[in-house]
Short mmCIF file of C-alpha atoms in Angstrom, two decimals:
data_model
loop_
_atom_site.label_atom_id
_atom_site.label_comp_id
_atom_site.label_asym_id
_atom_site.label_seq_id
_atom_site.Cartn_x
_atom_site.Cartn_y
_atom_site.Cartn_z
CA UNK M 7 138.83 174.17 30.81
CA UNK M 8 141.60 175.94 29.90
CA UNK M 9 142.18 176.81 33.74
CA UNK M 10 142.03 173.15 34.91
CA UNK M 11 144.31 172.20 32.38
CA UNK M 12 146.35 175.25 33.59
CA UNK M 13 146.37 176.52 29.76
CA UNK M 14 147.94 173.26 28.57
CA UNK M 15 146.53 172.14 24.97
CA UNK M 16 145.54 168.74 24.93
CA UNK M 17 146.59 168.06 21.22
CA UNK M 18 149.68 167.98 20.42
CA UNK M 19 150.70 168.13 16.50
CA UNK M 20 153.64 165.97 14.73
CA UNK M 21 154.74 164.99 11.15
CA UNK M 22 152.42 161.98 11.19
CA UNK M 23 148.82 161.00 12.47
CA UNK M 24 150.22 158.32 14.63
CA UNK M 25 152.43 160.13 16.77
CA UNK M 26 150.12 163.07 16.68
CA UNK M 27 147.39 160.26 18.27
CA UNK M 28 150.31 158.78 20.68
CA UNK M 29 151.50 162.47 21.87
CA UNK M 30 147.45 163.62 21.99
CA UNK M 31 147.05 160.64 24.54
CA UNK M 32 149.83 161.43 26.67
CA UNK M 33 149.25 164.50 27.47
CA UNK M 34 145.63 163.68 28.12
CA UNK M 35 146.61 161.07 30.55
CA UNK M 36 148.91 163.89 31.93
CA UNK M 37 146.10 165.82 32.73
CA UNK M 38 144.40 163.20 34.16
CA UNK M 39 143.46 164.50 37.55
CA UNK M 40 142.88 167.88 36.42
CA UNK M 41 140.15 166.81 33.87
CA UNK M 42 137.95 164.78 36.74
CA UNK M 43 138.30 167.73 39.09
CA UNK M 44 136.62 169.66 36.29
CA UNK M 45 133.77 167.60 35.76
CA UNK M 46 133.30 166.84 39.72
CA UNK M 47 133.48 170.71 40.10
CA UNK M 48 130.06 173.09 40.97
CA UNK M 49 131.47 175.34 37.92
CA UNK M 50 130.66 172.05 35.27
CA UNK M 51 127.82 170.59 36.92
CA UNK M 52 126.12 174.19 36.58
CA UNK M 53 127.15 174.27 32.94
CA UNK M 54 125.27 173.87 29.55
CA UNK M 55 127.90 171.17 28.89
CA UNK M 56 126.71 168.79 32.01
CA UNK M 57 123.34 168.59 30.65
CA UNK M 58 123.67 167.85 26.97
CA UNK M 59 123.73 163.90 26.20
CA UNK M 60 127.38 164.38 24.81
CA UNK M 61 128.68 166.09 27.57
CA UNK M 62 127.50 163.58 30.41
CA UNK M 63 129.17 160.47 28.22
CA UNK M 64 132.73 162.48 28.14
CA UNK M 65 132.36 163.13 31.84
CA UNK M 66 131.42 159.51 32.38
CA UNK M 67 134.73 158.38 30.23
CA UNK M 68 136.80 160.97 32.53
CA UNK M 69 135.36 159.68 35.95
CA UNK M 70 135.55 155.87 35.10
CA UNK M 71 138.94 154.25 35.49
CA UNK M 72 138.24 152.15 32.12
CA UNK M 73 138.90 154.97 29.90
CA UNK M 74 142.43 155.71 31.54
CA UNK M 75 142.88 152.26 31.71
CA UNK M 76 143.10 151.90 27.81
CA UNK M 77 145.13 154.67 27.43
CA UNK M 78 147.77 153.20 29.68
CA UNK M 79 147.79 150.12 27.05
CA UNK M 80 147.93 152.23 24.28
CA UNK M 81 151.04 154.34 25.88
CA UNK M 82 152.81 151.29 26.51
CA UNK M 83 152.81 150.42 22.49
CA UNK M 84 152.91 153.71 21.31
CA UNK M 85 155.39 155.38 23.27
CA UNK M 86 158.48 153.16 22.30
CA UNK M 87 157.56 153.47 18.62
CA UNK M 88 157.15 156.99 18.54
CA UNK M 89 161.13 156.96 20.27
CA UNK M 90 161.68 155.40 16.70
CA UNK M 91 159.86 157.73 14.60
CA UNK M 92 161.50 160.47 15.82
CA UNK M 93 165.09 158.83 15.45
CA UNK M 94 164.03 158.19 11.76
CA UNK M 95 162.77 161.31 11.43
CA UNK M 96 164.74 163.60 13.22
CA UNK M 97 167.22 166.07 11.86
CA UNK M 98 170.29 163.88 11.57
CA UNK M 99 169.17 161.03 9.88
CA UNK M 100 170.18 157.58 11.15
CA UNK M 101 172.28 154.82 9.51
CA UNK M 102 169.64 152.44 8.06
CA UNK M 103 171.78 149.93 10.00
CA UNK M 104 170.46 151.33 13.26
CA UNK M 105 166.72 151.08 12.32
CA UNK M 106 167.05 147.02 13.59
CA UNK M 107 168.29 148.23 16.58
CA UNK M 108 165.80 150.72 17.20
CA UNK M 109 162.70 148.28 16.14
CA UNK M 110 164.30 145.53 18.83
CA UNK M 111 164.51 148.18 21.57
CA UNK M 112 161.03 149.16 20.64
CA UNK M 113 159.66 146.19 21.13
CA UNK M 114 161.74 144.80 24.33
CA UNK M 115 160.30 148.13 25.27
CA UNK M 116 156.59 146.93 24.84
CA UNK M 117 157.55 143.61 26.36
CA UNK M 118 158.50 145.03 29.68
CA UNK M 119 155.76 147.68 29.81
CA UNK M 120 153.16 144.49 29.66
CA UNK M 121 155.63 142.75 32.56
CA UNK M 122 156.57 140.00 29.92
CA UNK M 123 153.33 138.75 30.17
CA UNK M 124 152.95 137.84 25.88
CA UNK M 125 149.13 137.08 25.99
CA UNK M 126 148.78 141.47 26.45
CA UNK M 127 151.51 142.10 23.40
CA UNK M 128 151.42 139.45 21.00
CA UNK M 129 148.70 140.31 18.71
CA UNK M 130 150.56 144.01 18.66
CA UNK M 131 153.65 142.17 17.68
CA UNK M 132 152.24 140.32 14.75
CA UNK M 133 150.91 143.67 13.48
CA UNK M 134 154.38 145.43 13.81
CA UNK M 135 156.35 141.85 12.16
CA UNK M 136 153.70 142.41 9.54
CA UNK M 137 155.18 145.97 9.02
CA UNK M 138 157.85 145.44 9.16
CA UNK M 139 158.69 142.11 6.89
CA UNK M 140 156.42 144.09 4.37
CA UNK M 141 158.39 147.91 4.51
CA UNK M 142 161.66 147.88 6.28
CA UNK M 143 162.73 143.99 6.28
CA UNK M 144 164.76 144.70 3.63
CA UNK M 145 167.96 143.59 2.03
CA UNK M 146 169.44 147.33 2.11
CA UNK M 147 168.68 147.48 5.64
CA UNK M 148 169.82 143.87 6.71
CA UNK M 149 173.09 144.54 4.86
CA UNK M 150 173.73 147.74 6.49
CA UNK M 151 173.19 146.00 9.81
CA UNK M 152 175.65 143.66 9.45
CA UNK M 153 178.38 146.13 7.94
CA UNK M 154 177.86 148.45 11.03
CA UNK M 155 180.06 147.45 13.34
CA UNK M 156 178.70 149.17 16.22
CA UNK M 157 175.97 146.94 16.69
CA UNK M 158 176.47 144.02 14.58
CA UNK M 159 178.94 142.30 16.96
CA UNK M 160 176.89 142.67 20.06
CA UNK M 161 174.06 141.44 18.27
CA UNK M 162 175.82 138.49 16.86
CA UNK M 163 177.05 137.41 20.00
CA UNK M 164 173.34 137.37 21.47
CA UNK M 165 171.98 135.26 18.53
CA UNK M 166 169.31 137.77 17.64
CA UNK M 167 169.82 137.82 13.83
CA UNK M 168 167.29 135.62 12.41
CA UNK M 169 167.02 133.67 9.33
CA UNK M 170 165.14 136.19 6.94
CA UNK M 171 167.54 138.94 8.70
CA UNK M 172 170.12 136.39 6.78
CA UNK M 173 168.28 135.68 3.94
CA UNK M 174 167.83 139.51 2.93
CA UNK M 175 171.76 140.23 3.75
CA UNK M 176 172.42 137.27 0.78
CA UNK M 177 169.94 138.81 -1.63
CA UNK M 178 171.52 142.20 -1.29
CA UNK M 179 175.11 141.02 -1.86
CA UNK M 180 173.69 139.21 -4.77
CA UNK M 181 172.28 142.06 -5.97
CA UNK M 182 175.26 144.33 -5.56
CA UNK M 183 177.57 141.86 -6.96
CA UNK M 184 176.26 139.86 -9.85
CA UNK M 185 179.88 137.81 -10.05
CA UNK M 186 179.64 134.48 -8.48
CA UNK M 187 183.17 134.00 -8.33
CA UNK M 188 183.45 137.37 -6.05
CA UNK M 189 180.12 136.88 -4.02
CA UNK M 190 182.01 133.38 -2.64
CA UNK M 191 185.02 135.36 -1.93
CA UNK M 192 182.70 137.90 0.28
CA UNK M 193 181.07 134.97 2.05
CA UNK M 194 184.38 133.55 2.92
CA UNK M 195 185.62 136.82 4.13
CA UNK M 196 182.51 137.38 6.06
CA UNK M 197 183.59 134.75 8.27
CA UNK M 198 187.02 136.14 9.47
CA UNK M 199 184.82 139.36 10.02
CA UNK M 200 182.89 137.91 12.00
CA UNK M 201 185.35 136.39 14.57
CA UNK M 202 187.18 139.93 14.20
CA UNK M 203 190.14 138.16 12.71
CA UNK M 204 193.69 139.85 12.42
CA UNK M 205 193.63 143.67 11.73
CA UNK M 206 190.20 143.49 12.41
CA UNK M 207 190.59 142.72 16.11
CA UNK M 208 192.90 145.05 17.05
CA UNK M 209 192.49 147.13 20.19
CA UNK M 210 192.01 150.31 17.81
CA UNK M 211 189.95 148.45 15.10
CA UNK M 212 187.57 147.40 18.18
CA UNK M 213 187.49 151.39 19.97
CA UNK M 214 187.01 152.51 16.29
CA UNK M 215 183.64 150.27 15.98
CA UNK M 216 181.76 153.20 17.79
CA UNK M 217 183.98 155.98 17.64
CA UNK M 218 184.45 156.05 13.63
CA UNK M 219 182.11 156.77 10.84
CA UNK M 220 181.40 153.01 8.97
CA UNK M 221 183.09 154.34 5.73
CA UNK M 222 186.37 155.58 7.76
CA UNK M 223 186.38 152.57 9.62
CA UNK M 224 186.02 150.10 6.73
CA UNK M 225 189.00 152.06 4.69
CA UNK M 226 191.09 151.70 8.07
CA UNK M 227 190.80 147.92 9.09
CA UNK M 228 188.82 146.34 5.92
CA UNK M 229 192.31 145.50 4.22
CA UNK M 230 191.94 142.00 6.03
CA UNK M 231 189.00 141.51 4.33
CA UNK M 232 188.61 143.23 0.69
CA UNK M 233 186.28 142.30 -0.94
CA UNK M 234 183.80 142.51 1.66
CA UNK M 235 185.42 146.02 2.44
CA UNK M 236 184.64 147.15 -1.23
CA UNK M 237 181.10 145.64 -1.16
CA UNK M 238 180.78 147.75 2.83
CA UNK M 239 182.39 150.64 0.84
CA UNK M 240 180.12 150.71 -2.20
CA UNK M 241 176.94 149.66 -0.05
CA UNK M 242 177.25 152.70 2.58
CA UNK M 243 177.62 154.92 -0.04
CA UNK M 244 179.34 157.94 -0.35
CA UNK M 245 177.20 160.14 1.27
CA UNK M 246 177.99 158.57 4.64
CA UNK M 247 181.54 159.39 4.04
CA UNK M 248 180.82 161.99 6.81
CA UNK M 249 180.72 161.08 10.41
CA UNK M 250 177.59 159.44 10.88
CA UNK M 251 177.61 157.66 14.30
CA UNK M 252 173.48 158.07 16.17
CA UNK M 253 174.27 159.49 19.91
CA UNK M 254 173.47 156.17 22.12
CA UNK M 255 171.50 158.59 24.03
CA UNK M 256 168.86 158.48 21.06
CA UNK M 257 168.59 154.79 21.46
CA UNK M 258 168.59 154.85 25.19
CA UNK M 259 165.37 157.09 24.96
CA UNK M 260 163.82 154.22 22.91
CA UNK M 261 164.36 152.28 26.06
CA UNK M 262 162.96 153.95 28.20
CA UNK M 263 160.00 155.19 27.00
CA UNK M 264 157.74 153.87 29.38
CA UNK M 265 159.81 154.74 32.23
CA UNK M 266 157.18 157.50 32.71
CA UNK M 267 154.45 154.90 33.74
CA UNK M 268 156.40 153.24 36.28
CA UNK M 269 154.93 153.68 39.77
CA UNK M 270 151.27 154.34 38.00
CA UNK M 271 148.21 152.63 38.91
CA UNK M 272 147.72 149.51 36.92
CA UNK M 273 144.17 149.50 37.54
CA UNK M 274 142.41 152.95 37.27
CA UNK M 275 139.90 151.45 39.50
CA UNK M 276 141.33 151.25 42.55
CA UNK M 277 142.62 155.05 42.66
CA UNK M 278 140.48 157.19 45.06
CA UNK M 279 138.79 159.94 44.44
CA UNK M 280 139.58 161.55 47.58
CA UNK M 281 142.94 160.43 49.30
CA UNK M 282 142.28 158.73 52.75
CA UNK M 283 138.74 158.27 52.05
CA UNK M 284 138.51 155.11 50.86
CA UNK M 285 136.16 155.61 47.78
CA UNK M 286 137.69 154.99 44.29
CA UNK M 287 137.10 155.46 40.51
CA UNK M 288 135.72 152.00 40.60
CA UNK M 289 133.05 152.38 42.92
CA UNK M 290 132.16 155.72 41.37
CA UNK M 291 131.79 153.99 37.95
CA UNK M 292 130.02 151.03 39.23
CA UNK M 293 127.44 153.39 40.56
CA UNK M 294 127.17 155.36 37.14
CA UNK M 295 126.76 152.61 35.28
CA UNK M 296 130.37 153.46 33.38
CA UNK M 297 131.59 150.47 31.56
#
């Protein structure tokens, strides 16, 4: 078997079981042709495995199209989510505000992979949203996102910040700033911040949104909104005073997580066993009773 798959291991160990499963499916899919060649070979048919019940079942799965169709569906969902996990679990931890952006991009990549047919990914999004609300949709993350200049202005302009997001942000303000007078001042200054008025709208401030560490930006340009500035610096925390900007390429990796599937067959029933001869794996599956 190792000879047919060119000595490559199919199992790809990772930090989490989910990532291990997706990376292993990825490897299996890349070896699709080699695995099919194996079970159609004389070497296989003469082996003891071909005569065993389990071996016959495995061969039927590999020859048939439906197993591969299911793998592709799983990868369309799993690849973008694995990219998010790699971003979160990497050596350089991302600022919390980036988690929202990463999850949004993952969902967009999944939607695109299913050709924007909501019926195909609706249930997946329900599961993701439930996990998100239960574990990640927290006030701390929401505040991080709003205070992250590199993401906030674009998302605010595109109106992608929903009601629950803003509720979480205000909950964070209430927790960190119990003084109601100061809360009101932060609320008033938030409007100035959203419009990028005064110092916040200087060309250097706009350039700094993606070039400066968050604390550094707030210290340089936050004087226009002193109460929000104080809240931002306190919320971000001293451990992020060093440069903490995430390479945009890492977020782009989420967008492109499913690009390698582009050009592949939408239905593996139509794949030919031998190119140009008209015999498809769908025909083989039907003849062998594979479901």
